[in-house]
XYZ file of C-alpha atoms in Angstrom:
503
model
C 17.027 0.175 -26.677
C 19.152 -0.734 -23.348
C 17.926 1.939 -21.094
C 18.981 0.117 -17.787
C 21.801 1.416 -15.829
C 24.844 -1.433 -16.592
C 26.802 -0.298 -13.391
C 24.274 -0.817 -10.941
C 24.866 -4.128 -8.315
C 24.005 -6.530 -7.896
C 23.489 -6.963 -12.115
C 20.227 -7.257 -12.892
C 18.687 -11.017 -13.540
C 19.126 -11.121 -17.425
C 14.970 -11.470 -17.901
C 14.580 -8.367 -15.956
C 17.444 -6.889 -18.354
C 15.332 -8.420 -21.438
C 11.924 -6.735 -20.057
C 13.297 -3.680 -19.488
C 15.119 -3.277 -22.975
C 11.500 -4.459 -24.466
C 8.235 -2.589 -24.186
C 6.179 -3.443 -21.493
C 2.725 -3.604 -22.586
C -0.736 -3.313 -20.932
C -3.009 -6.179 -20.276
C -6.435 -5.704 -21.925
C -8.807 -8.690 -22.803
C -5.907 -11.164 -22.227
C -3.202 -9.855 -24.355
C -0.482 -7.738 -24.251
C -1.137 -4.259 -25.834
C 0.048 -1.087 -26.729
C -1.374 2.519 -25.719
C -4.134 3.538 -28.710
C -2.736 6.803 -29.034
C 0.519 5.741 -28.367
C 1.952 7.580 -25.662
C 4.621 6.387 -22.986
C 5.755 7.238 -19.208
C 9.779 7.522 -18.784
C 10.254 5.256 -15.711
C 13.374 6.825 -13.894
C 15.718 4.919 -11.322
C 15.269 7.190 -8.468
C 18.930 6.505 -7.479
C 20.256 8.313 -10.553
C 17.736 9.912 -12.409
C 17.771 7.765 -15.377
C 14.927 6.997 -17.268
C 15.358 2.846 -17.238
C 12.075 2.189 -19.292
C 9.340 3.490 -20.953
C 5.922 1.917 -20.368
C 2.512 3.043 -22.379
C 0.079 5.932 -21.090
C -3.086 4.498 -21.294
C -6.209 7.281 -21.585
C -9.523 6.823 -21.952
C -9.733 4.808 -24.882
C -7.596 2.088 -23.256
C -9.691 2.520 -19.722
C -13.009 1.714 -21.814
C -11.693 -1.765 -23.907
C -10.458 -2.680 -20.231
C -13.272 -1.939 -18.585
C -15.736 -3.877 -21.242
C -13.425 -6.459 -20.979
C -13.799 -6.952 -17.886
C -17.544 -6.565 -18.346
C -17.497 -9.385 -20.711
C -15.705 -11.649 -18.962
C -17.907 -10.959 -15.600
C -21.255 -11.351 -17.491
C -20.607 -13.795 -20.286
C -17.364 -15.238 -19.891
C -16.545 -18.459 -18.377
C -15.170 -16.855 -14.557
C -18.699 -16.646 -13.809
C -19.538 -20.244 -14.288
C -15.844 -21.117 -13.065
C -16.117 -23.192 -9.811
C -15.009 -21.375 -6.463
C -12.548 -24.437 -6.243
C -11.183 -24.003 -9.716
C -10.895 -20.497 -9.467
C -9.049 -20.899 -6.275
C -6.753 -23.179 -7.960
C -5.469 -19.305 -10.509
C -5.714 -17.068 -7.615
C -2.706 -19.790 -5.775
C -1.455 -19.832 -9.235
C -0.921 -16.254 -9.480
C 0.951 -16.459 -5.727
C 3.108 -19.341 -7.165
C 4.437 -17.240 -10.125
C 5.651 -14.520 -8.444
C 7.542 -16.791 -5.451
C 8.640 -18.470 -8.538
C 9.894 -14.942 -10.179
C 10.951 -13.275 -6.524
C 14.429 -12.868 -7.649
C 13.390 -10.527 -10.583
C 10.498 -8.746 -8.666
C 12.713 -8.039 -5.758
C 15.120 -6.205 -8.576
C 12.358 -4.041 -10.457
C 10.881 -2.779 -6.720
C 14.166 -2.001 -5.632
C 15.118 0.087 -9.372
C 11.486 1.193 -9.853
C 11.187 2.202 -6.383
C 14.322 3.018 -4.845
C 13.737 0.786 -1.965
C 16.501 -1.415 -0.699
C 16.796 -4.564 -2.241
C 16.882 -6.753 1.179
C 13.834 -5.181 1.938
C 12.005 -6.173 -0.954
C 13.390 -9.988 -1.024
C 12.384 -9.852 3.129
C 8.887 -8.030 3.003
C 7.364 -6.872 -0.122
C 7.411 -10.434 -2.510
C 6.700 -12.646 0.245
C 4.069 -10.328 1.616
C 2.659 -10.563 -1.861
C 2.750 -13.686 -3.045
C 1.370 -14.882 0.261
C -1.475 -12.659 0.244
C -2.534 -15.039 -2.995
C -1.955 -18.430 -1.090
C -4.321 -16.490 2.145
C -6.644 -15.353 -0.613
C -7.317 -18.663 -2.815
C -8.126 -20.946 0.291
C -11.105 -18.048 0.868
C -12.983 -18.966 -2.647
C -14.212 -22.229 -1.465
C -15.527 -20.225 1.565
C -17.612 -17.842 0.655
C -21.124 -18.820 1.861
C -24.418 -17.233 3.006
C -26.871 -18.229 5.623
C -30.294 -20.118 6.359
C -32.478 -17.400 8.187
C -35.819 -17.440 10.375
C -38.131 -14.475 9.735
C -40.688 -13.460 11.929
C -43.747 -13.012 9.570
C -46.877 -14.906 8.831
C -47.238 -18.542 6.864
C -43.624 -20.844 6.951
C -41.449 -19.741 4.530
C -37.993 -20.694 3.663
C -35.102 -17.870 3.807
C -31.407 -17.306 2.789
C -28.860 -15.129 1.879
C -26.391 -15.624 -1.696
C -22.727 -13.543 -1.406
C -22.853 -12.724 -4.364
C -19.405 -11.069 -6.451
C -19.584 -7.095 -7.011
C -18.931 -7.263 -10.355
C -16.444 -4.946 -12.116
C -13.778 -3.754 -10.273
C -11.246 -0.474 -10.544
C -8.473 -1.273 -8.795
C -5.951 2.457 -8.067
C -2.671 1.250 -6.382
C 0.012 3.626 -5.212
C 3.804 4.037 -5.839
C 5.245 2.758 -2.203
C 4.392 -0.569 -2.359
C 3.770 -1.832 -5.876
C 3.522 -5.442 -6.314
C 2.425 -6.110 -2.736
C -0.412 -3.157 -2.925
C -1.072 -4.985 -6.516
C -1.754 -8.383 -4.814
C -3.869 -6.411 -1.816
C -6.044 -5.547 -4.027
C -6.485 -8.280 -7.062
C -5.895 -11.250 -4.758
C -9.427 -10.999 -2.650
C -10.777 -9.317 -5.702
C -10.179 -12.685 -7.969
C -11.363 -14.867 -4.980
C -15.067 -13.219 -4.526
C -15.340 -13.776 -8.410
C -14.883 -10.770 -9.695
C -13.172 -9.406 -12.774
C -10.464 -6.290 -12.398
C -9.182 -3.137 -13.752
C -6.258 -2.314 -11.620
C -4.038 0.974 -12.441
C -0.517 0.962 -11.405
C 1.097 4.323 -10.306
C 3.152 5.623 -13.204
C 6.223 6.444 -11.132
C 6.305 2.753 -10.417
C 4.428 1.100 -12.871
C 7.065 -2.391 -13.680
C 6.463 -4.883 -11.641
C 2.542 -4.646 -12.492
C 3.287 -4.806 -15.794
C 5.922 -7.652 -15.686
C 3.185 -9.236 -13.499
C 0.490 -8.553 -16.405
C 3.581 -10.417 -19.176
C 3.673 -13.212 -16.518
C -0.146 -13.473 -16.421
C -0.216 -13.966 -20.776
C 2.224 -16.521 -20.542
C 2.105 -18.658 -17.276
C -1.518 -17.934 -15.054
C -3.933 -19.298 -17.873
C -7.072 -17.258 -16.468
C -9.607 -16.378 -19.085
C -9.246 -12.922 -20.886
C -10.921 -10.249 -19.238
C -10.714 -11.244 -15.735
C -7.366 -9.616 -14.895
C -6.355 -6.317 -16.633
C -3.758 -4.164 -16.049
C -3.062 -0.660 -17.098
C -0.793 2.385 -16.452
C -1.150 6.005 -16.727
C -1.542 9.342 -15.278
C -4.694 9.756 -12.406
C -6.170 12.405 -14.545
C -5.754 10.178 -18.390
C -6.261 6.753 -16.757
C -7.152 6.925 -13.290
C -10.307 9.122 -13.589
C -12.100 7.655 -16.443
C -11.663 4.428 -14.633
C -13.155 5.752 -10.945
C -16.079 7.499 -13.782
C -17.134 4.317 -15.916
C -20.265 3.751 -15.611
C -19.692 0.152 -16.095
C -17.442 -0.347 -12.878
C -19.387 -1.633 -10.033
C -16.278 -0.948 -7.390
C -13.560 1.484 -7.258
C -10.599 0.392 -4.830
C -8.475 3.123 -4.116
C -4.893 3.424 -1.774
C -3.350 7.052 -1.950
C -3.478 10.610 -0.164
C -6.547 11.473 1.226
C -7.166 14.377 -1.284
C -7.193 12.055 -4.020
C -9.567 9.623 -2.196
C -12.039 12.567 -2.286
C -12.073 12.786 -5.599
C -12.359 8.989 -6.343
C -15.735 9.578 -4.168
C -16.546 12.451 -6.370
C -15.970 10.707 -9.921
C -17.992 7.083 -8.586
C -21.079 9.717 -8.240
C -22.319 9.049 -11.366
C -23.585 5.436 -10.884
C -23.439 5.006 -7.389
C -20.487 2.573 -7.567
C -19.186 1.587 -4.421
C -16.063 2.399 -3.126
C -13.207 1.389 -0.458
C -10.607 3.746 0.612
C -6.938 3.132 1.989
C -5.621 7.084 2.633
C -2.938 8.679 4.521
C -2.017 8.264 7.793
C -0.323 10.482 10.644
C 0.264 7.695 13.214
C 2.033 8.634 16.927
C 4.309 6.190 18.587
C 3.567 6.709 22.550
C 6.586 5.469 24.772
C 5.872 4.998 28.503
C 8.655 5.224 30.937
C 8.566 1.825 31.637
C 9.156 0.760 28.412
C 12.236 -1.227 27.001
C 14.339 0.824 25.591
C 16.811 -2.036 24.063
C 13.973 -2.678 22.218
C 11.746 0.244 21.488
C 15.293 2.474 20.217
C 15.528 -0.301 17.194
C 11.549 -0.416 17.259
C 10.794 3.273 16.683
C 13.348 3.628 14.560
C 12.260 0.934 12.220
C 8.903 2.399 12.961
C 9.943 5.749 11.282
C 12.093 5.208 8.421
C 11.382 1.951 6.814
C 10.829 2.191 3.010
C 11.944 6.214 3.474
C 9.391 6.242 5.700
C 6.800 6.651 2.269
C 4.862 4.367 4.097
C 0.618 5.401 5.822
C 1.597 3.931 8.844
C 5.538 5.208 9.702
C 5.983 6.424 13.414
C 5.744 9.644 12.156
C 5.004 11.609 16.087
C 6.892 10.154 19.028
C 5.589 11.235 22.222
C 7.871 10.012 24.600
C 7.629 10.334 28.663
C 10.080 13.166 29.959
C 11.960 10.846 32.199
C 13.367 8.556 29.190
C 12.682 11.102 26.579
C 16.213 12.408 25.929
C 17.687 8.408 26.281
C 15.171 7.423 23.744
C 16.225 10.283 21.188
C 19.641 9.894 21.591
C 19.199 6.278 21.121
C 16.653 6.825 18.027
C 19.065 9.467 16.789
C 21.982 7.577 17.060
C 20.409 4.571 15.212
C 19.007 6.749 12.433
C 22.035 8.228 11.600
C 23.901 5.185 11.355
C 21.522 3.979 8.595
C 23.300 3.689 5.494
C 21.679 5.477 2.472
C 22.354 4.460 -0.586
C 20.855 2.754 -4.271
C 18.227 0.235 -3.767
C 19.902 -2.130 -5.496
C 23.284 -1.839 -3.431
C 22.783 -4.714 -1.336
C 24.489 -2.971 1.843
C 22.272 -0.574 1.815
C 19.618 -0.129 4.500
C 17.538 2.667 2.924
C 17.240 4.282 -0.113
C 16.580 7.639 -2.366
C 12.644 8.835 -2.462
C 10.530 7.744 -5.532
C 10.828 10.753 -7.235
C 12.370 14.655 -7.692
C 8.686 15.547 -7.340
C 8.441 13.900 -3.889
C 11.897 14.730 -2.800
C 10.710 18.542 -3.126
C 7.764 17.680 -1.079
C 9.783 16.361 1.698
C 12.349 18.737 1.783
C 9.806 21.694 1.898
C 8.184 20.283 4.871
C 11.456 19.921 6.286
C 12.241 23.691 5.752
C 9.090 24.363 7.037
C 9.997 22.792 10.331
C 12.944 24.697 10.827
C 10.996 27.815 9.807
C 8.076 27.467 12.668
C 11.039 26.557 15.239
C 11.546 22.806 15.221
C 15.071 21.824 16.183
C 16.848 19.353 14.042
C 18.355 16.224 15.899
C 19.785 14.366 13.263
C 19.690 15.160 9.305
C 17.643 17.332 6.910
C 19.925 17.131 4.246
C 20.571 15.108 0.998
C 23.536 12.613 -0.235
C 25.969 14.854 -1.520
C 27.271 13.706 -4.689
C 24.525 11.822 -6.344
C 21.545 12.930 -8.899
C 19.062 10.756 -7.418
C 16.454 11.300 -4.992
C 18.086 11.095 -1.249
C 17.118 12.429 2.600
C 18.765 11.605 5.371
C 16.711 9.965 8.270
C 15.266 13.198 10.085
C 14.141 14.035 13.667
C 12.985 16.969 14.559
C 12.325 17.804 18.178
C 11.251 20.975 19.991
C 7.828 20.756 18.378
C 4.471 21.683 18.950
C 0.911 20.721 17.731
C 0.203 23.851 15.845
C 3.199 22.893 13.478
C 2.679 21.479 10.025
C 5.003 18.758 10.330
C 2.910 17.599 13.415
C -0.147 18.002 11.931
C 0.118 16.606 7.928
C 1.412 13.974 6.572
C 5.089 14.034 5.342
C 5.497 10.619 3.146
C 9.055 11.289 3.926
C 11.961 10.222 6.307
C 11.028 12.577 8.763
C 9.607 12.322 12.545
C 8.813 14.565 14.856
C 9.338 14.220 19.023
C 7.730 15.295 21.676
C 8.072 14.851 25.332
C 4.792 14.219 28.140
C 5.278 14.547 31.570
C 1.342 13.227 32.466
C 1.123 9.204 31.887
C -3.177 10.179 32.074
C -4.106 7.581 29.572
C -7.073 9.576 28.167
C -5.227 12.583 27.877
C -2.661 10.547 26.350
C -5.288 9.416 24.260
C -6.131 12.271 23.506
C -3.028 14.034 21.979
C -2.668 10.773 20.085
C -5.673 11.195 18.595
C -5.653 15.034 17.606
C -5.723 14.299 13.933
C -7.736 13.884 10.759
C -6.102 10.219 10.475
C -6.748 7.246 12.533
C -4.748 4.526 10.635
C -2.448 3.316 13.042
C -0.481 3.607 16.093
C 2.663 1.985 18.230
C 2.437 1.706 21.856
C 5.929 0.623 23.833
C 5.073 -0.535 27.503
C 6.205 -3.598 29.663
C 2.342 -2.698 31.693
C -0.126 -5.143 29.517
C -2.775 -3.382 31.128
C -1.256 -0.129 30.029
C -1.099 -1.386 26.676
C -4.456 -2.506 26.357
C -6.447 0.375 27.799
C -4.448 2.430 25.141
C -5.420 0.151 22.091
C -8.577 0.351 23.286
C -8.501 4.429 23.241
C -6.739 4.943 20.049
C -8.746 5.443 17.431
C -6.854 3.631 14.995
C -7.532 0.652 12.665
C -4.103 -0.867 13.355
C -2.820 -0.301 17.154
C 0.632 -2.308 17.581
C 2.007 -2.809 20.864
C 5.967 -3.205 21.533
C 6.295 -3.221 18.109
C 5.599 -1.367 14.550
C 5.011 -2.429 10.817
C 3.507 -6.208 11.471
C 1.671 -7.155 8.243
C 0.025 -10.221 7.264
C -2.371 -11.232 4.638
C -5.190 -12.137 8.255
C -4.634 -9.205 9.551
C -7.541 -6.833 8.558
C -5.780 -3.399 7.312
C -7.831 0.200 7.575
C -8.259 3.528 8.948
C -10.997 5.077 11.010
C -11.939 9.461 9.921
C -9.706 10.357 7.047
C -7.481 7.319 6.557
C -10.236 5.525 4.798
C -13.338 3.435 4.251
C -13.076 -0.857 4.519
C -10.285 -2.828 5.504
C -7.733 -4.617 3.316
C -6.607 -8.532 4.120
C -7.625 -11.095 6.449
C -11.516 -11.954 5.700
C -12.940 -8.434 6.274
C -10.961 -7.854 2.541
C -13.495 -9.874 0.862
C -16.659 -8.307 1.959
C -15.029 -5.201 0.197
C -15.796 -7.571 -3.371
C -19.560 -9.555 -1.924
C -23.123 -8.289 -2.265
C -25.425 -9.841 -0.271
C -28.810 -11.141 -1.561
C -32.415 -12.241 0.473
C -34.413 -15.104 -1.051
C -37.590 -15.835 0.534
C -39.901 -18.511 -0.544
C -43.416 -18.511 0.767
C -43.887 -22.576 1.751
């Protein structure tokens, strides 16, 4: 039906053009299928607001089929009998498939999400395939331990680490393929079977991966099931399904609380990676030649649609004006445009709804007395969902833009004049979230003391937005439960069984 935009730059890869012209399908029980009710979701290019594809709208009956396929594959299929080495090889193969099709996936992420294609090529896609490579190695390293109970007589005791079972995974729209990798790789390495629901705003890379799994990966049917649909029609039935043993969710804190309620029916295990309101603290001795570009990147990478974006800047009054002038100048020079334009440095927001939401925060900041240092408006002459990088000063802790997660290219800067670490940490921690933070100083002692005082799952020192499959990622407080990545991610998908025999 040729809905893709022919004037996009660069020209779409032939395989992607054909994929968009066709009819992307759900992956259920090893087959590519349409939604049973026949519903379709329009997928729009955020740079033009044009429909570029239509994907199946899965509903409860499709979710039930996918869960039952995963249940059968876990309970009765070859997956549960496969050796750890063979399982690891299949997980590694998923990484190889993504790396082999890296340019296609980069174009899909840019077209679907709006992010600059240079960003997708350099960050999203390599992190995705490297996550599969890293987790593939863990498949053969899951082990229990021998124990020595203090009981009468002689006993032999040990533990087994076993997969939790069928896992429902719900991913967000800001890093579609990377989030799919963060969810799929550890679950598969642990021996679980999966039903993954992609975000309805950005389903294209997940469904392309589904297609490639069928064509190239050779997984047993039912081990990986990939669906698309809305939260109420597909996400809620998945979270509540009685045959699902665990839910892993990444998204907003409000929806995370709904997931917890839905999971209560059979007390399925839950991990959550939720919202954030990351502080970035710049001390008077900070190297501003590093801090200015670092804070700019921390604030506006991925259009600010990042749960760990540096949305609250605290800078010492002695360097506040220099820092903010530098960040403001750098932000004003960021080239905003279509993600598929290779010269674009910041793309549009993901949807019209998201643009309305973020623009509402900008207006709220103005209404509450904030001063716009730069940005605050859209991109004239376009139909896309654009908002220029925006910096507020003259803020106070009671303002919505200081308290609430905006999830867009809007940051708030405040000066401090007291370098007492406990007081600074208290201000940084004055939020319901605790996902990430960054500290900028040349004093190693101050840096590490602040890292201990800040209540967040990730603290970056003289950097921001550093991710790697080996680094555990997750939050304190209302930023979630559990950790993605690293050895800790496997714990999300494993049960511990104690075995004792009297001798």
